[in-house]
């Protein structure tokens, strides 16, 4: 039997989602909790791989068990009692046997939070800009992302993906109270992609790059030409969409 976990986490204390040697990950913590409660070895597969320090308002992961789960509500409660305060399990959902948390996702949305005036209440989940940013110009540049498919310039080097092509369907900055929020949706994302895009858009907002130069950065297909990778603490995986989950 296959099930989906719906969960969220604060990534500050983890070296990303994916299990790795000699570093604590979100995946590893959840697998240990599931294995303890269900009394059998459990491996989970996530919808994506968030980097160290990056947060998830919503993440999905699938796992298999030998027998159907009788009480998923109690399972959620038991998992939450074992896991630390920075990981929350929201639901356990039965799915068809070949459902896949990563490959079946049709779209993913990330949000990056920025504030321009010092606030003790926004840190650490928002990045403080030390200079004025032209968000209208940044939106002009962000809109152009939808016209490209190859985002090699915004990808971490030496990754194991077969292609650097992605289809971006939404990319926009909007003001929400005392913050500016960048929302970006695509069918898939490359490692470090959103943080590199935001860093390059910030260069546009600071006047370091023109719109034409921003396009040239993308067209060069060279990570060294793009802006600095932004801190992960202000980045959230916000939504993952599936054809069989509302």
mmCIF file of C-alpha atoms in Angstrom:
data_model
loop_
_atom_site.group_PDB
_atom_site.id
_atom_site.type_symbol
_atom_site.label_atom_id
_atom_site.label_comp_id
_atom_site.label_asym_id
_atom_site.label_seq_id
_atom_site.Cartn_x
_atom_site.Cartn_y
_atom_site.Cartn_z
ATOM 1 C CA UNK A 1 0.000 0.000 0.000
ATOM 2 C CA UNK A 2 1.259 3.476 -0.887
ATOM 3 C CA UNK A 3 0.548 6.669 1.066
ATOM 4 C CA UNK A 4 1.392 10.342 0.720
ATOM 5 C CA UNK A 5 2.573 12.417 3.657
ATOM 6 C CA UNK A 6 1.594 16.071 3.686
ATOM 7 C CA UNK A 7 4.034 17.990 5.879
ATOM 8 C CA UNK A 8 5.884 21.230 6.588
ATOM 9 C CA UNK A 9 9.227 22.121 8.117
ATOM 10 C CA UNK A 10 11.519 24.884 9.261
ATOM 11 C CA UNK A 11 14.784 24.045 7.525
ATOM 12 C CA UNK A 12 17.131 26.022 9.786
ATOM 13 C CA UNK A 13 18.504 22.994 11.633
ATOM 14 C CA UNK A 14 18.769 20.669 8.649
ATOM 15 C CA UNK A 15 21.187 20.165 5.781
ATOM 16 C CA UNK A 16 18.322 20.107 3.326
ATOM 17 C CA UNK A 17 15.600 17.583 2.626
ATOM 18 C CA UNK A 18 17.611 14.679 1.276
ATOM 19 C CA UNK A 19 19.352 12.118 3.484
ATOM 20 C CA UNK A 20 23.139 12.369 3.374
ATOM 21 C CA UNK A 21 26.130 11.018 5.311
ATOM 22 C CA UNK A 22 27.195 12.857 8.473
ATOM 23 C CA UNK A 23 24.467 15.521 8.284
ATOM 24 C CA UNK A 24 20.929 15.650 9.629
ATOM 25 C CA UNK A 25 18.183 15.941 7.018
ATOM 26 C CA UNK A 26 14.405 16.268 7.131
ATOM 27 C CA UNK A 27 13.969 13.038 5.168
ATOM 28 C CA UNK A 28 16.072 11.057 7.627
ATOM 29 C CA UNK A 29 14.164 12.339 10.664
ATOM 30 C CA UNK A 30 10.794 11.441 9.169
ATOM 31 C CA UNK A 31 11.965 8.005 8.051
ATOM 32 C CA UNK A 32 13.186 7.229 11.575
ATOM 33 C CA UNK A 33 9.861 8.344 13.088
ATOM 34 C CA UNK A 34 7.791 6.352 10.593
ATOM 35 C CA UNK A 35 9.919 3.238 11.078
ATOM 36 C CA UNK A 36 9.547 3.534 14.843
ATOM 37 C CA UNK A 37 5.769 3.939 14.800
ATOM 38 C CA UNK A 38 5.034 1.363 12.078
ATOM 39 C CA UNK A 39 7.660 -1.088 13.323
ATOM 40 C CA UNK A 40 9.101 -1.763 9.897
ATOM 41 C CA UNK A 41 11.816 -0.048 7.828
ATOM 42 C CA UNK A 42 10.246 2.863 5.952
ATOM 43 C CA UNK A 43 11.834 4.893 3.161
ATOM 44 C CA UNK A 44 10.171 8.043 1.824
ATOM 45 C CA UNK A 45 10.477 9.906 -1.479
ATOM 46 C CA UNK A 46 9.884 13.644 -1.452
ATOM 47 C CA UNK A 47 8.374 15.953 -4.054
ATOM 48 C CA UNK A 48 11.732 17.701 -4.340
ATOM 49 C CA UNK A 49 15.051 18.403 -2.665
ATOM 50 C CA UNK A 50 15.197 21.660 -0.754
ATOM 51 C CA UNK A 51 18.683 22.954 0.077
ATOM 52 C CA UNK A 52 20.174 23.460 3.523
ATOM 53 C CA UNK A 53 18.203 26.006 5.541
ATOM 54 C CA UNK A 54 15.303 26.214 3.078
ATOM 55 C CA UNK A 55 11.781 25.860 4.490
ATOM 56 C CA UNK A 56 8.642 24.135 3.254
ATOM 57 C CA UNK A 57 5.144 25.421 3.985
ATOM 58 C CA UNK A 58 3.941 22.320 2.146
ATOM 59 C CA UNK A 59 5.905 19.236 1.108
ATOM 60 C CA UNK A 60 4.645 15.855 -0.020
ATOM 61 C CA UNK A 61 6.421 12.514 0.245
ATOM 62 C CA UNK A 62 5.310 8.961 -0.493
ATOM 63 C CA UNK A 63 6.027 5.717 1.333
ATOM 64 C CA UNK A 64 4.967 2.077 1.148
ATOM 65 C CA UNK A 65 3.769 -0.286 3.880
ATOM 66 C CA UNK A 66 3.047 -4.010 3.809
ATOM 67 C CA UNK A 67 -0.480 -3.711 5.190
ATOM 68 C CA UNK A 68 -3.131 -0.956 4.915
ATOM 69 C CA UNK A 69 -3.010 1.623 7.699
ATOM 70 C CA UNK A 70 -6.041 1.329 9.973
ATOM 71 C CA UNK A 71 -5.934 4.774 11.598
ATOM 72 C CA UNK A 72 -4.073 7.551 9.793
ATOM 73 C CA UNK A 73 -5.277 10.194 12.261
ATOM 74 C CA UNK A 74 -3.531 8.439 15.130
ATOM 75 C CA UNK A 75 -0.463 7.941 12.962
ATOM 76 C CA UNK A 76 -0.265 11.688 12.349
ATOM 77 C CA UNK A 77 -0.536 12.377 16.085
ATOM 78 C CA UNK A 78 2.145 9.835 16.962
ATOM 79 C CA UNK A 79 4.550 11.123 14.318
ATOM 80 C CA UNK A 80 4.123 14.700 15.517
ATOM 81 C CA UNK A 81 4.802 13.629 19.089
ATOM 82 C CA UNK A 82 8.128 12.082 18.033
ATOM 83 C CA UNK A 83 9.351 14.677 15.555
ATOM 84 C CA UNK A 84 10.856 17.952 16.736
ATOM 85 C CA UNK A 85 8.998 21.242 16.797
ATOM 86 C CA UNK A 86 10.410 22.205 13.401
ATOM 87 C CA UNK A 87 8.685 19.380 11.459
ATOM 88 C CA UNK A 88 4.900 18.975 11.281
ATOM 89 C CA UNK A 89 2.931 16.161 9.661
ATOM 90 C CA UNK A 90 -0.460 17.396 8.448
ATOM 91 C CA UNK A 91 -1.985 14.327 6.830
ATOM 92 C CA UNK A 92 -1.437 10.778 5.601
ATOM 93 C CA UNK A 93 -3.299 10.131 2.351
ATOM 94 C CA UNK A 94 -3.901 6.786 0.610
ATOM 95 C CA UNK A 95 -2.959 6.901 -3.085
ATOM 96 C CA UNK A 96 -2.769 4.426 -5.969
ATOM 97 C CA UNK A 97 0.173 2.049 -5.942
ATOM 98 C CA UNK A 98 2.190 3.804 -8.660
ATOM 99 C CA UNK A 99 1.626 7.366 -7.391
ATOM 100 C CA UNK A 100 4.934 9.219 -7.125
ATOM 101 C CA UNK A 101 5.512 12.312 -5.003
ATOM 102 C CA UNK A 102 8.264 13.623 -7.263
ATOM 103 C CA UNK A 103 7.388 12.544 -10.802
ATOM 104 C CA UNK A 104 3.610 13.075 -10.584
ATOM 105 C CA UNK A 105 3.862 16.693 -9.421
ATOM 106 C CA UNK A 106 2.577 18.937 -12.209
ATOM 107 C CA UNK A 107 3.725 22.233 -10.687
ATOM 108 C CA UNK A 108 5.670 23.602 -7.749
ATOM 109 C CA UNK A 109 5.525 27.080 -6.243
ATOM 110 C CA UNK A 110 8.204 28.809 -4.176
ATOM 111 C CA UNK A 111 8.053 32.102 -2.301
ATOM 112 C CA UNK A 112 10.977 34.313 -1.289
ATOM 113 C CA UNK A 113 10.394 36.966 1.384
ATOM 114 C CA UNK A 114 12.176 40.328 1.500
ATOM 115 C CA UNK A 115 11.837 43.351 3.776
ATOM 116 C CA UNK A 116 13.498 46.740 3.403
ATOM 117 C CA UNK A 117 13.091 48.126 6.916
ATOM 118 C CA UNK A 118 14.513 46.501 10.016
ATOM 119 C CA UNK A 119 11.985 44.348 11.884
ATOM 120 C CA UNK A 120 12.508 41.982 14.823
ATOM 121 C CA UNK A 121 9.378 40.072 13.792
ATOM 122 C CA UNK A 122 10.202 39.201 10.181
ATOM 123 C CA UNK A 123 13.652 37.741 10.794
ATOM 124 C CA UNK A 124 14.674 34.949 10.256
ATOM 125 C CA UNK A 125 12.074 34.079 7.597
ATOM 126 C CA UNK A 126 12.651 37.180 5.489
ATOM 127 C CA UNK A 127 15.786 38.708 3.960
ATOM 128 C CA UNK A 128 16.602 42.314 4.904
ATOM 129 C CA UNK A 129 17.753 44.440 1.979
ATOM 130 C CA UNK A 130 20.240 47.136 2.954
ATOM 131 C CA UNK A 131 19.452 49.293 -0.082
ATOM 132 C CA UNK A 132 16.386 50.469 -1.962
ATOM 133 C CA UNK A 133 15.129 48.078 -4.630
ATOM 134 C CA UNK A 134 13.180 48.941 -7.789
ATOM 135 C CA UNK A 135 10.496 46.238 -7.650
ATOM 136 C CA UNK A 136 8.774 47.502 -10.806
ATOM 137 C CA UNK A 137 11.984 46.893 -12.741
ATOM 138 C CA UNK A 138 12.443 43.549 -10.993
ATOM 139 C CA UNK A 139 8.950 42.542 -12.120
ATOM 140 C CA UNK A 140 9.754 43.566 -15.666
ATOM 141 C CA UNK A 141 12.747 41.222 -15.566
ATOM 142 C CA UNK A 142 10.818 38.452 -13.794
ATOM 143 C CA UNK A 143 8.142 38.481 -16.498
ATOM 144 C CA UNK A 144 10.808 37.683 -19.088
ATOM 145 C CA UNK A 145 11.652 34.407 -17.327
ATOM 146 C CA UNK A 146 8.482 32.894 -18.818
ATOM 147 C CA UNK A 147 9.968 33.269 -22.297
ATOM 148 C CA UNK A 148 12.922 30.971 -21.578
ATOM 149 C CA UNK A 149 13.267 27.236 -20.959
ATOM 150 C CA UNK A 150 17.006 26.636 -20.356
ATOM 151 C CA UNK A 151 17.995 27.890 -16.896
ATOM 152 C CA UNK A 152 21.567 26.597 -16.724
ATOM 153 C CA UNK A 153 22.694 30.044 -15.511
ATOM 154 C CA UNK A 154 20.636 29.586 -12.346
ATOM 155 C CA UNK A 155 21.556 25.973 -11.617
ATOM 156 C CA UNK A 156 24.071 24.667 -9.132
ATOM 157 C CA UNK A 157 27.074 23.248 -10.980
ATOM 158 C CA UNK A 158 27.734 19.521 -11.420
ATOM 159 C CA UNK A 159 24.222 18.245 -10.673
ATOM 160 C CA UNK A 160 22.965 14.868 -11.870
ATOM 161 C CA UNK A 161 19.884 16.062 -13.807
ATOM 162 C CA UNK A 162 19.349 15.097 -17.445
ATOM 163 C CA UNK A 163 18.174 18.563 -18.520
ATOM 164 C CA UNK A 164 18.227 22.144 -17.256
ATOM 165 C CA UNK A 165 14.970 22.958 -19.030
ATOM 166 C CA UNK A 166 12.022 24.190 -16.942
ATOM 167 C CA UNK A 167 8.708 25.827 -17.824
ATOM 168 C CA UNK A 168 8.041 28.870 -15.627
ATOM 169 C CA UNK A 169 4.376 29.880 -15.631
ATOM 170 C CA UNK A 170 4.389 32.597 -12.968
ATOM 171 C CA UNK A 171 7.074 34.913 -11.590
ATOM 172 C CA UNK A 172 6.160 38.131 -9.787
ATOM 173 C CA UNK A 173 6.999 40.382 -6.835
ATOM 174 C CA UNK A 174 4.087 41.630 -4.733
ATOM 175 C CA UNK A 175 3.969 43.764 -1.613
ATOM 176 C CA UNK A 176 2.328 42.152 1.399
ATOM 177 C CA UNK A 177 2.281 44.433 4.423
ATOM 178 C CA UNK A 178 5.857 45.345 5.296
ATOM 179 C CA UNK A 179 7.328 42.719 2.972
ATOM 180 C CA UNK A 180 7.869 42.052 -0.686
ATOM 181 C CA UNK A 181 7.207 38.469 -1.745
ATOM 182 C CA UNK A 182 8.535 36.841 -4.897
ATOM 183 C CA UNK A 183 6.292 33.994 -6.075
ATOM 184 C CA UNK A 184 7.476 31.650 -8.802
ATOM 185 C CA UNK A 185 5.739 28.589 -10.244
ATOM 186 C CA UNK A 186 7.187 26.039 -12.670
ATOM 187 C CA UNK A 187 6.823 22.417 -13.672
ATOM 188 C CA UNK A 188 10.200 21.715 -12.052
ATOM 189 C CA UNK A 189 13.143 23.560 -10.500
ATOM 190 C CA UNK A 190 16.887 23.032 -10.612
ATOM 191 C CA UNK A 191 19.071 22.938 -7.515
ATOM 192 C CA UNK A 192 19.643 26.457 -6.181
ATOM 193 C CA UNK A 193 17.529 27.866 -9.047
ATOM 194 C CA UNK A 194 15.119 30.086 -7.114
ATOM 195 C CA UNK A 195 17.820 31.566 -4.871
ATOM 196 C CA UNK A 196 19.979 32.351 -7.921
ATOM 197 C CA UNK A 197 17.055 33.923 -9.784
ATOM 198 C CA UNK A 198 16.193 36.093 -6.779
ATOM 199 C CA UNK A 199 19.834 37.153 -6.393
ATOM 200 C CA UNK A 200 19.978 38.180 -10.044
ATOM 201 C CA UNK A 201 16.658 40.044 -9.815
ATOM 202 C CA UNK A 202 18.005 41.885 -6.770
ATOM 203 C CA UNK A 203 20.962 42.979 -8.932
ATOM 204 C CA UNK A 204 18.404 44.395 -11.375
ATOM 205 C CA UNK A 205 16.591 46.160 -8.529
ATOM 206 C CA UNK A 206 19.860 47.655 -7.275
ATOM 207 C CA UNK A 207 20.742 48.979 -10.722
ATOM 208 C CA UNK A 208 23.672 46.597 -11.179
ATOM 209 C CA UNK A 209 22.021 44.913 -14.168
ATOM 210 C CA UNK A 210 19.819 46.299 -16.929
ATOM 211 C CA UNK A 211 16.898 44.329 -18.335
ATOM 212 C CA UNK A 212 18.990 43.581 -21.415
ATOM 213 C CA UNK A 213 21.848 42.325 -19.257
ATOM 214 C CA UNK A 214 19.442 40.168 -17.263
ATOM 215 C CA UNK A 215 18.413 38.451 -20.502
ATOM 216 C CA UNK A 216 22.060 38.023 -21.436
ATOM 217 C CA UNK A 217 22.697 36.272 -18.121
ATOM 218 C CA UNK A 218 20.050 33.671 -18.983
ATOM 219 C CA UNK A 219 21.240 33.282 -22.565
ATOM 220 C CA UNK A 220 24.882 32.732 -21.556
ATOM 221 C CA UNK A 221 23.915 29.498 -19.773
ATOM 222 C CA UNK A 222 26.745 30.127 -17.316
ATOM 223 C CA UNK A 223 26.205 30.115 -13.542
ATOM 224 C CA UNK A 224 29.147 32.490 -13.061
ATOM 225 C CA UNK A 225 27.284 35.213 -14.968
ATOM 226 C CA UNK A 226 24.268 35.196 -12.636
ATOM 227 C CA UNK A 227 23.838 36.898 -9.278
ATOM 228 C CA UNK A 228 24.668 35.666 -5.805
ATOM 229 C CA UNK A 229 22.652 32.805 -4.368
ATOM 230 C CA UNK A 230 20.340 34.315 -1.744
ATOM 231 C CA UNK A 231 20.177 32.984 1.843
ATOM 232 C CA UNK A 232 17.950 29.938 2.207
ATOM 233 C CA UNK A 233 16.172 31.050 5.396
ATOM 234 C CA UNK A 234 13.803 33.364 3.459
ATOM 235 C CA UNK A 235 12.842 30.732 0.874
ATOM 236 C CA UNK A 236 9.773 28.495 1.173
ATOM 237 C CA UNK A 237 8.489 25.652 -0.925
ATOM 238 C CA UNK A 238 4.907 26.874 -0.879
ATOM 239 C CA UNK A 239 2.773 24.533 -2.963
ATOM 240 C CA UNK A 240 3.027 21.235 -4.840
ATOM 241 C CA UNK A 241 0.276 20.290 -7.275
ATOM 242 C CA UNK A 242 -0.929 16.823 -8.260
ATOM 243 C CA UNK A 243 -3.742 15.756 -10.595
ATOM 244 C CA UNK A 244 -5.252 13.519 -7.882
ATOM 245 C CA UNK A 245 -4.905 15.747 -4.786
ATOM 246 C CA UNK A 246 -7.095 18.827 -4.199
#
